């Protein structure tokens, strides 16, 4: 077998003497002018082609193509059939290697769907989608993550500018139209429908194992979102809860003037690109986060110390005021008790165990203690029956106990 390329027969050319040109009725001077113009055009064209071929960029392109081109060798094997032997160059080899790496990364991403050992704060196990999404968004497999990001963006634009649902129904209507027309034409021409003739012996059904596996995946996916929402809501990770708060506030303001597809595009870009920025600048971002946490902790310590200082001063001031008011109250109570006692005490008379009567007013209590009343100080009640005879008011006054007499007057 020879490695040299097959030799092709030369293309037959026509000699210049065999070509017959039409005669023109022009002068000899005009013919020479046209011939000169033609020669000049041909010469300029050849020079331009040679300059393009000799250009360094053209030489580089030719070298690249010659290095990466495929050589074919067609021979006649013993069985008489022609076969093709293809040797690939660097370009095809590079494409093949990149395809193999991409396939391996997708396999690694599929194998990452394992249940992690980490548990929630309540002791519940996580789903296998936690491991898969972590591997996807951390750019551990950059080709697979990049392809998924591009696919997500493409789907968003298709949903925005391409009426997918409309074309689905349009295609379905065309298929059903073709089915009905073929069936009717077959029954009319051959007494048997064409569509029914392609009917399988047994309709396809989804296996139970495949359906259960799909339902299990859907259950795990739903539980992934439910668990993550609860972990954010109950602040299992304060940083994640703060990020969700900022996202909700920004989304609330953006939804007023950004359409839904634009908001979805922004969210997808943030979900994919923020981890990529963090992975590429991990040291700088960690340093800034640590510095910010130290500043926050120092400020919190200062605020705590300042609050404790002011609280101590407030407690001391309250204690001082309470002591002053307590002393004044005790003085007032002691002075009131001292004024409520008798000014003279008879040593001959034995003290009685009857407690002293207290009065709310100190002056009244002093007057009540100084004054001594007798029964004669009070007037006597009238003892006479009222008469029907009218008497002057002066006589009635003299006759009464208020007329200046100590005792009642006898009749």
C-alpha positions as a LaTeX table, in Angstrom:
\begin{tabular}{lrrr}
\hline
Residue & $x$ (\AA) & $y$ (\AA) & $z$ (\AA) \\
\hline
Unk1 & 0.00 & 0.00 & 0.00 \\
Unk2 & 1.45 & 3.38 & $-0.94$ \\
Unk3 & 1.20 & 6.44 & 1.31 \\
Unk4 & 1.41 & 8.86 & $-1.62$ \\
Unk5 & $-1.71$ & 10.69 & $-2.74$ \\
Unk6 & $-3.41$ & 9.35 & $-5.89$ \\
Unk7 & $-2.32$ & 10.96 & $-9.12$ \\
Unk8 & $-5.06$ & 12.50 & $-11.19$ \\
Unk9 & $-4.99$ & 12.85 & $-14.96$ \\
Unk10 & $-4.12$ & 16.33 & $-16.19$ \\
Unk11 & $-6.99$ & 18.50 & $-17.26$ \\
Unk12 & $-7.06$ & 18.80 & $-21.06$ \\
Unk13 & $-6.41$ & 22.31 & $-22.19$ \\
Unk14 & $-7.12$ & 23.96 & $-25.49$ \\
Unk15 & $-4.24$ & 25.42 & $-27.45$ \\
Unk16 & $-4.36$ & 29.03 & $-28.31$ \\
Unk17 & $-4.22$ & 28.19 & $-32.02$ \\
Unk18 & $-7.38$ & 26.11 & $-31.77$ \\
Unk19 & $-9.43$ & 28.97 & $-30.38$ \\
Unk20 & $-11.29$ & 31.01 & $-32.95$ \\
Unk21 & $-12.10$ & 34.58 & $-31.99$ \\
Unk22 & $-14.74$ & 36.60 & $-33.78$ \\
Unk23 & $-13.50$ & 39.25 & $-36.09$ \\
Unk24 & $-14.18$ & 42.83 & $-35.20$ \\
Unk25 & $-14.28$ & 45.76 & $-37.60$ \\
Unk26 & $-11.84$ & 48.01 & $-35.74$ \\
Unk27 & $-8.60$ & 49.58 & $-36.69$ \\
Unk28 & $-5.15$ & 48.21 & $-35.88$ \\
Unk29 & $-4.50$ & 50.99 & $-33.41$ \\
Unk30 & $-7.64$ & 50.11 & $-31.48$ \\
Unk31 & $-6.67$ & 46.44 & $-31.36$ \\
Unk32 & $-3.28$ & 47.25 & $-29.93$ \\
Unk33 & $-4.81$ & 49.47 & $-27.25$ \\
Unk34 & $-7.23$ & 46.76 & $-26.15$ \\
Unk35 & $-4.45$ & 44.20 & $-26.10$ \\
Unk36 & $-2.29$ & 46.43 & $-23.93$ \\
Unk37 & $-5.13$ & 47.05 & $-21.49$ \\
Unk38 & $-5.78$ & 43.33 & $-21.32$ \\
Unk39 & $-2.14$ & 42.55 & $-20.66$ \\
Unk40 & $-1.92$ & 45.19 & $-17.98$ \\
Unk41 & $-5.02$ & 43.84 & $-16.23$ \\
Unk42 & $-3.69$ & 40.27 & $-16.32$ \\
Unk43 & $-0.29$ & 41.33 & $-15.03$ \\
Unk44 & $-1.78$ & 43.35 & $-12.19$ \\
Unk45 & $-4.04$ & 40.45 & $-11.24$ \\
Unk46 & $-1.14$ & 38.01 & $-11.16$ \\
Unk47 & 0.97 & 40.38 & $-9.07$ \\
Unk48 & $-1.87$ & 40.87 & $-6.58$ \\
Unk49 & $-2.36$ & 37.10 & $-6.27$ \\
Unk50 & 1.35 & 36.57 & $-5.72$ \\
Unk51 & 1.48 & 39.28 & $-3.05$ \\
Unk52 & $-1.46$ & 37.70 & $-1.24$ \\
Unk53 & 0.08 & 34.24 & $-1.42$ \\
Unk54 & 3.46 & 35.50 & $-0.19$ \\
Unk55 & 1.94 & 37.44 & 2.73 \\
Unk56 & 3.05 & 36.09 & 6.19 \\
Unk57 & $-0.51$ & 35.75 & 7.44 \\
Unk58 & $-1.46$ & 33.67 & 4.38 \\
Unk59 & 1.60 & 31.49 & 4.91 \\
Unk60 & 0.62 & 30.91 & 8.56 \\
Unk61 & $-2.90$ & 29.92 & 7.57 \\
Unk62 & $-1.62$ & 27.54 & 4.92 \\
Unk63 & 0.81 & 25.99 & 7.39 \\
Unk64 & $-1.98$ & 25.50 & 9.96 \\
Unk65 & $-4.29$ & 23.94 & 7.40 \\
Unk66 & $-1.55$ & 21.71 & 6.05 \\
Unk67 & $-0.72$ & 20.53 & 9.58 \\
Unk68 & $-4.32$ & 19.83 & 10.44 \\
Unk69 & $-5.66$ & 18.47 & 7.20 \\
Unk70 & $-6.72$ & 14.86 & 6.77 \\
Unk71 & $-4.99$ & 12.57 & 4.39 \\
Unk72 & $-6.98$ & 9.97 & 2.61 \\
Unk73 & $-5.57$ & 6.91 & 1.05 \\
Unk74 & $-7.78$ & 4.86 & $-1.20$ \\
Unk75 & $-6.50$ & 1.42 & $-2.02$ \\
Unk76 & $-7.92$ & $-1.81$ & $-3.29$ \\
Unk77 & $-7.92$ & $-4.47$ & $-0.57$ \\
Unk78 & $-7.78$ & $-8.13$ & $-1.48$ \\
Unk79 & $-11.59$ & $-8.45$ & $-1.38$ \\
Unk80 & $-11.93$ & $-5.83$ & $-4.11$ \\
Unk81 & $-13.74$ & $-3.12$ & $-2.00$ \\
Unk82 & $-12.36$ & 0.38 & $-1.60$ \\
Unk83 & $-11.83$ & 1.56 & 1.93 \\
Unk84 & $-10.81$ & 4.80 & 3.54 \\
Unk85 & $-7.90$ & 5.23 & 5.93 \\
Unk86 & $-8.04$ & 8.56 & 7.77 \\
Unk87 & $-5.22$ & 10.07 & 9.81 \\
Unk88 & $-6.23$ & 13.08 & 11.94 \\
Unk89 & $-3.99$ & 16.08 & 12.56 \\
Unk90 & $-3.54$ & 18.39 & 15.57 \\
Unk91 & $-6.82$ & 20.30 & 15.06 \\
Unk92 & $-8.99$ & 17.19 & 15.00 \\
Unk93 & $-7.02$ & 15.71 & 17.88 \\
Unk94 & $-7.62$ & 18.85 & 19.95 \\
Unk95 & $-11.35$ & 18.72 & 19.22 \\
Unk96 & $-11.43$ & 15.07 & 20.20 \\
Unk97 & $-9.62$ & 15.78 & 23.49 \\
Unk98 & $-11.95$ & 18.65 & 24.38 \\
Unk99 & $-14.97$ & 16.48 & 23.66 \\
Unk100 & $-13.60$ & 13.74 & 25.91 \\
Unk101 & $-12.93$ & 16.24 & 28.73 \\
Unk102 & $-16.44$ & 17.66 & 28.45 \\
Unk103 & $-17.95$ & 14.19 & 28.57 \\
Unk104 & $-15.86$ & 13.34 & 31.64 \\
Unk105 & $-16.97$ & 16.52 & 33.43 \\
Unk106 & $-20.63$ & 15.74 & 32.80 \\
Unk107 & $-20.01$ & 12.24 & 34.15 \\
Unk108 & $-18.40$ & 13.72 & 37.26 \\
Unk109 & $-21.36$ & 16.04 & 37.70 \\
Unk110 & $-23.77$ & 13.11 & 37.45 \\
Unk111 & $-21.70$ & 11.10 & 39.92 \\
Unk112 & $-21.81$ & 14.00 & 42.39 \\
Unk113 & $-25.46$ & 13.24 & 43.12 \\
Unk114 & $-24.72$ & 11.55 & 46.42 \\
Unk115 & $-26.24$ & 12.27 & 49.82 \\
Unk116 & $-23.76$ & 14.40 & 51.80 \\
Unk117 & $-22.66$ & 13.59 & 55.34 \\
Unk118 & $-23.60$ & 17.07 & 56.54 \\
Unk119 & $-26.92$ & 17.44 & 58.36 \\
Unk120 & $-29.20$ & 20.34 & 59.15 \\
Unk121 & $-29.41$ & 22.04 & 62.54 \\
Unk122 & $-32.37$ & 19.79 & 63.36 \\
Unk123 & $-30.39$ & 16.64 & 62.56 \\
Unk124 & $-32.14$ & 15.89 & 59.25 \\
Unk125 & $-30.09$ & 14.55 & 56.30 \\
Unk126 & $-29.69$ & 16.63 & 53.17 \\
Unk127 & $-30.70$ & 15.56 & 49.66 \\
Unk128 & $-28.33$ & 14.46 & 46.91 \\
Unk129 & $-29.22$ & 17.63 & 45.01 \\
Unk130 & $-27.25$ & 19.59 & 47.61 \\
Unk131 & $-24.06$ & 17.89 & 46.46 \\
Unk132 & $-24.91$ & 18.20 & 42.78 \\
Unk133 & $-25.76$ & 21.92 & 42.89 \\
Unk134 & $-22.69$ & 22.62 & 45.01 \\
Unk135 & $-20.50$ & 20.88 & 42.42 \\
Unk136 & $-22.28$ & 22.71 & 39.60 \\
Unk137 & $-22.16$ & 26.24 & 41.04 \\
Unk138 & $-18.65$ & 25.96 & 42.50 \\
Unk139 & $-17.26$ & 25.52 & 38.96 \\
Unk140 & $-15.46$ & 22.28 & 39.84 \\
Unk141 & $-16.33$ & 21.16 & 36.31 \\
Unk142 & $-15.99$ & 24.39 & 34.32 \\
Unk143 & $-17.07$ & 23.00 & 30.94 \\
Unk144 & $-20.23$ & 21.41 & 32.31 \\
Unk145 & $-21.07$ & 24.51 & 34.36 \\
Unk146 & $-20.45$ & 26.83 & 31.42 \\
Unk147 & $-22.62$ & 24.73 & 29.11 \\
Unk148 & $-25.45$ & 24.67 & 31.67 \\
Unk149 & $-25.19$ & 28.45 & 32.13 \\
Unk150 & $-25.30$ & 29.05 & 28.36 \\
Unk151 & $-28.23$ & 26.64 & 28.04 \\
Unk152 & $-30.17$ & 28.44 & 30.78 \\
Unk153 & $-29.61$ & 31.84 & 29.15 \\
Unk154 & $-30.60$ & 30.44 & 25.74 \\
Unk155 & $-33.82$ & 28.98 & 27.17 \\
Unk156 & $-34.71$ & 32.34 & 28.74 \\
Unk157 & $-34.25$ & 34.12 & 25.41 \\
Unk158 & $-36.19$ & 31.42 & 23.57 \\
Unk159 & $-39.07$ & 31.76 & 26.00 \\
Unk160 & $-38.99$ & 35.52 & 25.49 \\
Unk161 & $-38.61$ & 35.83 & 21.71 \\
Unk162 & $-39.69$ & 32.42 & 20.41 \\
Unk163 & $-43.33$ & 31.30 & 20.89 \\
Unk164 & $-42.48$ & 27.75 & 21.88 \\
Unk165 & $-45.98$ & 26.74 & 22.92 \\
Unk166 & $-47.47$ & 28.11 & 19.72 \\
Unk167 & $-45.07$ & 26.16 & 17.53 \\
Unk168 & $-45.64$ & 23.02 & 19.57 \\
Unk169 & $-49.35$ & 23.17 & 18.84 \\
Unk170 & $-48.63$ & 24.02 & 15.21 \\
Unk171 & $-46.38$ & 20.99 & 14.80 \\
Unk172 & $-48.93$ & 18.80 & 16.53 \\
Unk173 & $-51.65$ & 20.01 & 14.18 \\
Unk174 & $-49.48$ & 19.24 & 11.14 \\
Unk175 & $-48.72$ & 15.74 & 12.38 \\
Unk176 & $-52.37$ & 14.98 & 13.09 \\
Unk177 & $-53.39$ & 16.42 & 9.73 \\
Unk178 & $-50.91$ & 14.18 & 7.93 \\
Unk179 & $-52.12$ & 11.20 & 9.94 \\
Unk180 & $-55.79$ & 11.78 & 9.12 \\
Unk181 & $-55.17$ & 12.47 & 5.40 \\
Unk182 & $-52.95$ & 9.38 & 5.02 \\
Unk183 & $-55.50$ & 7.20 & 6.77 \\
Unk184 & $-58.38$ & 8.46 & 4.62 \\
Unk185 & $-56.39$ & 8.17 & 1.40 \\
Unk186 & $-55.29$ & 4.62 & 2.23 \\
Unk187 & $-58.81$ & 3.50 & 3.02 \\
Unk188 & $-60.12$ & 5.07 & $-0.17$ \\
Unk189 & $-57.44$ & 3.62 & $-2.42$ \\
Unk190 & $-56.30$ & 0.38 & $-0.79$ \\
Unk191 & $-59.18$ & $-0.46$ & 1.54 \\
Unk192 & $-56.70$ & $-0.10$ & 4.39 \\
Unk193 & $-55.45$ & 3.01 & 6.13 \\
Unk194 & $-51.81$ & 3.97 & 5.82 \\
Unk195 & $-51.49$ & 5.33 & 9.38 \\
Unk196 & $-53.04$ & 2.21 & 10.89 \\
Unk197 & $-50.66$ & 0.02 & 8.92 \\
Unk198 & $-47.72$ & 1.50 & 10.89 \\
Unk199 & $-49.41$ & 0.81 & 14.21 \\
Unk200 & $-47.09$ & $-1.21$ & 16.51 \\
Unk201 & $-48.17$ & $-4.50$ & 17.93 \\
Unk202 & $-47.84$ & $-3.11$ & 21.46 \\
Unk203 & $-48.01$ & 0.49 & 22.53 \\
Unk204 & $-45.07$ & 1.90 & 24.43 \\
Unk205 & $-45.48$ & 2.27 & 28.19 \\
Unk206 & $-43.19$ & 3.82 & 30.79 \\
Unk207 & $-41.64$ & 1.12 & 32.98 \\
Unk208 & $-42.57$ & 1.22 & 36.61 \\
Unk209 & $-38.93$ & 1.32 & 37.75 \\
Unk210 & $-38.20$ & 4.33 & 35.55 \\
Unk211 & $-41.33$ & 6.12 & 36.73 \\
Unk212 & $-40.48$ & 5.48 & 40.40 \\
Unk213 & $-36.95$ & 6.71 & 39.83 \\
Unk214 & $-38.23$ & 9.88 & 38.18 \\
Unk215 & $-40.72$ & 10.50 & 40.99 \\
Unk216 & $-37.97$ & 10.01 & 43.56 \\
Unk217 & $-35.81$ & 12.58 & 41.78 \\
Unk218 & $-38.70$ & 15.03 & 41.69 \\
Unk219 & $-39.31$ & 14.45 & 45.41 \\
Unk220 & $-35.65$ & 15.08 & 46.22 \\
Unk221 & $-35.63$ & 18.24 & 44.11 \\
Unk222 & $-38.73$ & 19.64 & 45.82 \\
Unk223 & $-37.34$ & 18.78 & 49.25 \\
Unk224 & $-34.10$ & 20.55 & 48.34 \\
Unk225 & $-35.91$ & 23.86 & 47.85 \\
Unk226 & $-38.14$ & 23.31 & 50.91 \\
Unk227 & $-35.19$ & 22.54 & 53.21 \\
Unk228 & $-33.11$ & 25.45 & 51.93 \\
Unk229 & $-36.00$ & 27.88 & 52.38 \\
Unk230 & $-36.47$ & 26.78 & 56.00 \\
Unk231 & $-32.73$ & 26.98 & 56.71 \\
Unk232 & $-32.72$ & 30.56 & 55.43 \\
Unk233 & $-35.95$ & 31.48 & 57.23 \\
Unk234 & $-34.78$ & 30.23 & 60.64 \\
Unk235 & $-31.25$ & 31.68 & 60.26 \\
Unk236 & $-29.24$ & 28.47 & 60.31 \\
Unk237 & $-26.55$ & 30.44 & 58.48 \\
Unk238 & $-26.70$ & 34.16 & 59.16 \\
Unk239 & $-24.69$ & 35.06 & 56.06 \\
Unk240 & $-27.08$ & 33.15 & 53.79 \\
Unk241 & $-30.10$ & 34.76 & 55.48 \\
Unk242 & $-28.60$ & 38.23 & 55.02 \\
Unk243 & $-27.89$ & 37.50 & 51.34 \\
Unk244 & $-31.48$ & 36.30 & 50.87 \\
Unk245 & $-32.73$ & 39.49 & 52.55 \\
Unk246 & $-30.69$ & 41.68 & 50.20 \\
Unk247 & $-31.88$ & 39.66 & 47.21 \\
Unk248 & $-35.53$ & 39.99 & 48.19 \\
Unk249 & $-35.23$ & 43.76 & 48.70 \\
Unk250 & $-33.47$ & 44.26 & 45.35 \\
Unk251 & $-36.00$ & 42.02 & 43.58 \\
Unk252 & $-38.87$ & 43.99 & 45.13 \\
Unk253 & $-37.56$ & 47.21 & 43.60 \\
Unk254 & $-36.51$ & 45.66 & 40.27 \\
Unk255 & $-39.86$ & 43.94 & 39.64 \\
Unk256 & $-41.47$ & 47.39 & 39.31 \\
Unk257 & $-39.73$ & 48.20 & 36.03 \\
Unk258 & $-37.95$ & 44.98 & 34.93 \\
Unk259 & $-39.99$ & 42.26 & 33.14 \\
Unk260 & $-40.06$ & 38.70 & 34.38 \\
Unk261 & $-37.68$ & 37.37 & 31.74 \\
Unk262 & $-35.18$ & 40.13 & 32.56 \\
Unk263 & $-35.41$ & 39.33 & 36.26 \\
Unk264 & $-34.86$ & 35.65 & 35.48 \\
Unk265 & $-31.81$ & 36.51 & 33.37 \\
Unk266 & $-30.35$ & 38.64 & 36.17 \\
Unk267 & $-30.98$ & 35.93 & 38.76 \\
Unk268 & $-29.40$ & 33.25 & 36.57 \\
Unk269 & $-26.34$ & 35.42 & 35.93 \\
Unk270 & $-25.93$ & 36.15 & 39.63 \\
Unk271 & $-26.30$ & 32.49 & 40.61 \\
Unk272 & $-23.64$ & 31.35 & 38.14 \\
Unk273 & $-21.21$ & 34.29 & 38.09 \\
Unk274 & $-20.98$ & 35.24 & 41.78 \\
Unk275 & $-19.48$ & 31.83 & 42.76 \\
Unk276 & $-17.08$ & 32.11 & 39.80 \\
Unk277 & $-15.89$ & 35.54 & 41.00 \\
Unk278 & $-15.48$ & 34.17 & 44.51 \\
Unk279 & $-13.52$ & 31.14 & 43.32 \\
Unk280 & $-11.13$ & 33.28 & 41.27 \\
Unk281 & $-10.64$ & 35.84 & 44.08 \\
Unk282 & $-11.04$ & 33.65 & 47.14 \\
Unk283 & $-8.08$ & 35.03 & 49.13 \\
Unk284 & $-8.96$ & 38.70 & 48.61 \\
Unk285 & $-12.65$ & 38.21 & 49.39 \\
Unk286 & $-11.93$ & 36.09 & 52.50 \\
Unk287 & $-9.50$ & 38.74 & 53.74 \\
Unk288 & $-12.05$ & 41.52 & 53.27 \\
Unk289 & $-14.79$ & 39.48 & 54.93 \\
Unk290 & $-12.53$ & 38.74 & 57.91 \\
Unk291 & $-11.59$ & 42.40 & 58.20 \\
Unk292 & $-15.24$ & 43.47 & 58.05 \\
Unk293 & $-16.15$ & 40.92 & 60.74 \\
Unk294 & $-13.35$ & 42.21 & 62.98 \\
Unk295 & $-14.58$ & 45.79 & 62.55 \\
Unk296 & $-18.14$ & 44.76 & 63.32 \\
Unk297 & $-17.05$ & 42.82 & 66.40 \\
Unk298 & $-14.96$ & 45.73 & 67.69 \\
Unk299 & $-17.83$ & 48.16 & 67.19 \\
Unk300 & $-20.21$ & 45.76 & 68.90 \\
Unk301 & $-17.80$ & 45.46 & 71.86 \\
Unk302 & $-17.55$ & 49.24 & 72.15 \\
Unk303 & $-21.30$ & 49.64 & 72.04 \\
Unk304 & $-21.67$ & 46.92 & 74.67 \\
Unk305 & $-19.12$ & 48.57 & 76.98 \\
Unk306 & $-20.72$ & 51.99 & 76.49 \\
Unk307 & $-24.17$ & 50.59 & 77.20 \\
Unk308 & $-22.87$ & 48.85 & 80.34 \\
Unk309 & $-21.23$ & 52.08 & 81.55 \\
Unk310 & $-24.38$ & 54.14 & 81.06 \\
Unk311 & $-26.49$ & 51.41 & 82.64 \\
Unk312 & $-24.24$ & 51.38 & 85.73 \\
Unk313 & $-24.46$ & 55.14 & 86.06 \\
Unk314 & $-28.22$ & 55.04 & 85.70 \\
Unk315 & $-28.48$ & 52.34 & 88.39 \\
Unk316 & $-26.26$ & 54.34 & 90.77 \\
Unk317 & $-28.31$ & 57.50 & 90.17 \\
Unk318 & $-31.55$ & 55.60 & 90.75 \\
Unk319 & $-30.16$ & 54.14 & 93.98 \\
Unk320 & $-29.11$ & 57.63 & 95.18 \\
Unk321 & $-32.53$ & 59.09 & 94.44 \\
Unk322 & $-34.23$ & 56.13 & 96.11 \\
Unk323 & $-32.06$ & 56.58 & 99.21 \\
Unk324 & $-32.85$ & 60.31 & 99.42 \\
Unk325 & $-36.57$ & 59.78 & 99.04 \\
Unk326 & $-36.51$ & 56.98 & 101.59 \\
Unk327 & $-34.71$ & 59.17 & 104.15 \\
Unk328 & $-37.14$ & 62.03 & 103.58 \\
Unk329 & $-40.11$ & 59.72 & 103.94 \\
Unk330 & $-38.74$ & 58.33 & 107.21 \\
Unk331 & $-38.21$ & 61.88 & 108.54 \\
Unk332 & $-41.76$ & 62.86 & 107.62 \\
Unk333 & $-43.16$ & 59.74 & 109.29 \\
Unk334 & $-41.07$ & 60.31 & 112.46 \\
Unk335 & $-42.12$ & 63.97 & 112.78 \\
Unk336 & $-45.79$ & 63.04 & 112.31 \\
Unk337 & $-45.55$ & 60.42 & 115.04 \\
Unk338 & $-43.84$ & 62.94 & 117.37 \\
Unk339 & $-46.56$ & 65.57 & 116.93 \\
Unk340 & $-49.39$ & 63.08 & 117.40 \\
Unk341 & $-48.40$ & 62.41 & 121.12 \\
Unk342 & $-49.82$ & 64.37 & 124.28 \\
Unk343 & $-47.73$ & 67.46 & 125.35 \\
Unk344 & $-48.10$ & 66.82 & 129.16 \\
Unk345 & $-47.91$ & 63.47 & 130.77 \\
Unk346 & $-49.35$ & 62.98 & 134.29 \\
Unk347 & $-46.91$ & 60.85 & 136.21 \\
Unk348 & $-49.47$ & 60.07 & 138.92 \\
Unk349 & $-51.92$ & 58.49 & 136.58 \\
Unk350 & $-50.90$ & 55.11 & 135.29 \\
Unk351 & $-50.51$ & 54.79 & 131.55 \\
Unk352 & $-53.28$ & 53.12 & 129.67 \\
Unk353 & $-52.79$ & 50.50 & 127.04 \\
Unk354 & $-55.29$ & 52.21 & 124.75 \\
Unk355 & $-53.47$ & 53.43 & 121.65 \\
Unk356 & $-53.51$ & 57.08 & 120.83 \\
Unk357 & $-56.00$ & 58.22 & 118.32 \\
Unk358 & $-54.43$ & 59.41 & 115.10 \\
Unk359 & $-55.75$ & 62.20 & 112.90 \\
Unk360 & $-54.96$ & 62.91 & 109.33 \\
Unk361 & $-54.42$ & 66.60 & 110.02 \\
Unk362 & $-51.77$ & 67.67 & 112.50 \\
Unk363 & $-53.58$ & 70.93 & 113.54 \\
Unk364 & $-56.83$ & 69.11 & 114.26 \\
Unk365 & $-54.90$ & 66.51 & 116.20 \\
Unk366 & $-53.20$ & 69.25 & 118.26 \\
Unk367 & $-56.51$ & 70.99 & 119.02 \\
Unk368 & $-58.14$ & 67.70 & 119.92 \\
Unk369 & $-55.30$ & 66.92 & 122.31 \\
Unk370 & $-55.34$ & 70.39 & 123.97 \\
Unk371 & $-59.12$ & 70.77 & 124.35 \\
Unk372 & $-61.02$ & 69.12 & 127.26 \\
Unk373 & $-64.82$ & 69.02 & 126.98 \\
Unk374 & $-67.46$ & 68.44 & 129.71 \\
Unk375 & $-71.08$ & 67.46 & 129.56 \\
Unk376 & $-72.13$ & 70.86 & 130.78 \\
Unk377 & $-70.62$ & 72.44 & 127.69 \\
Unk378 & $-73.34$ & 70.94 & 125.55 \\
Unk379 & $-76.98$ & 72.27 & 125.67 \\
Unk380 & $-79.77$ & 70.21 & 127.15 \\
Unk381 & $-82.58$ & 68.93 & 125.05 \\
Unk382 & $-85.95$ & 70.66 & 125.49 \\
Unk383 & $-88.29$ & 68.92 & 127.94 \\
Unk384 & $-91.49$ & 70.86 & 127.37 \\
Unk385 & $-94.14$ & 69.94 & 124.90 \\
Unk386 & $-94.88$ & 72.54 & 122.33 \\
Unk387 & $-98.12$ & 74.53 & 123.12 \\
Unk388 & $-100.74$ & 75.64 & 120.74 \\
Unk389 & $-100.81$ & 79.14 & 122.19 \\
Unk390 & $-98.69$ & 81.50 & 120.25 \\
Unk391 & $-96.09$ & 83.34 & 122.22 \\
Unk392 & $-93.60$ & 85.86 & 121.06 \\
Unk393 & $-90.38$ & 84.63 & 119.73 \\
Unk394 & $-88.42$ & 86.35 & 122.51 \\
Unk395 & $-90.45$ & 84.57 & 125.19 \\
Unk396 & $-89.92$ & 81.29 & 123.46 \\
Unk397 & $-86.23$ & 81.94 & 123.36 \\
Unk398 & $-86.11$ & 82.80 & 127.07 \\
Unk399 & $-88.16$ & 79.78 & 127.92 \\
Unk400 & $-85.84$ & 77.51 & 125.96 \\
Unk401 & $-82.50$ & 76.19 & 127.08 \\
Unk402 & $-80.78$ & 78.70 & 124.84 \\
Unk403 & $-82.18$ & 81.65 & 126.77 \\
Unk404 & $-79.22$ & 81.84 & 129.07 \\
Unk405 & $-80.41$ & 79.40 & 131.75 \\
Unk406 & $-78.54$ & 76.26 & 132.55 \\
Unk407 & $-81.54$ & 74.12 & 133.31 \\
Unk408 & $-84.96$ & 73.90 & 131.82 \\
Unk409 & $-87.63$ & 76.22 & 133.12 \\
Unk410 & $-90.47$ & 74.72 & 135.22 \\
Unk411 & $-93.95$ & 75.64 & 134.46 \\
\hline
\end{tabular}
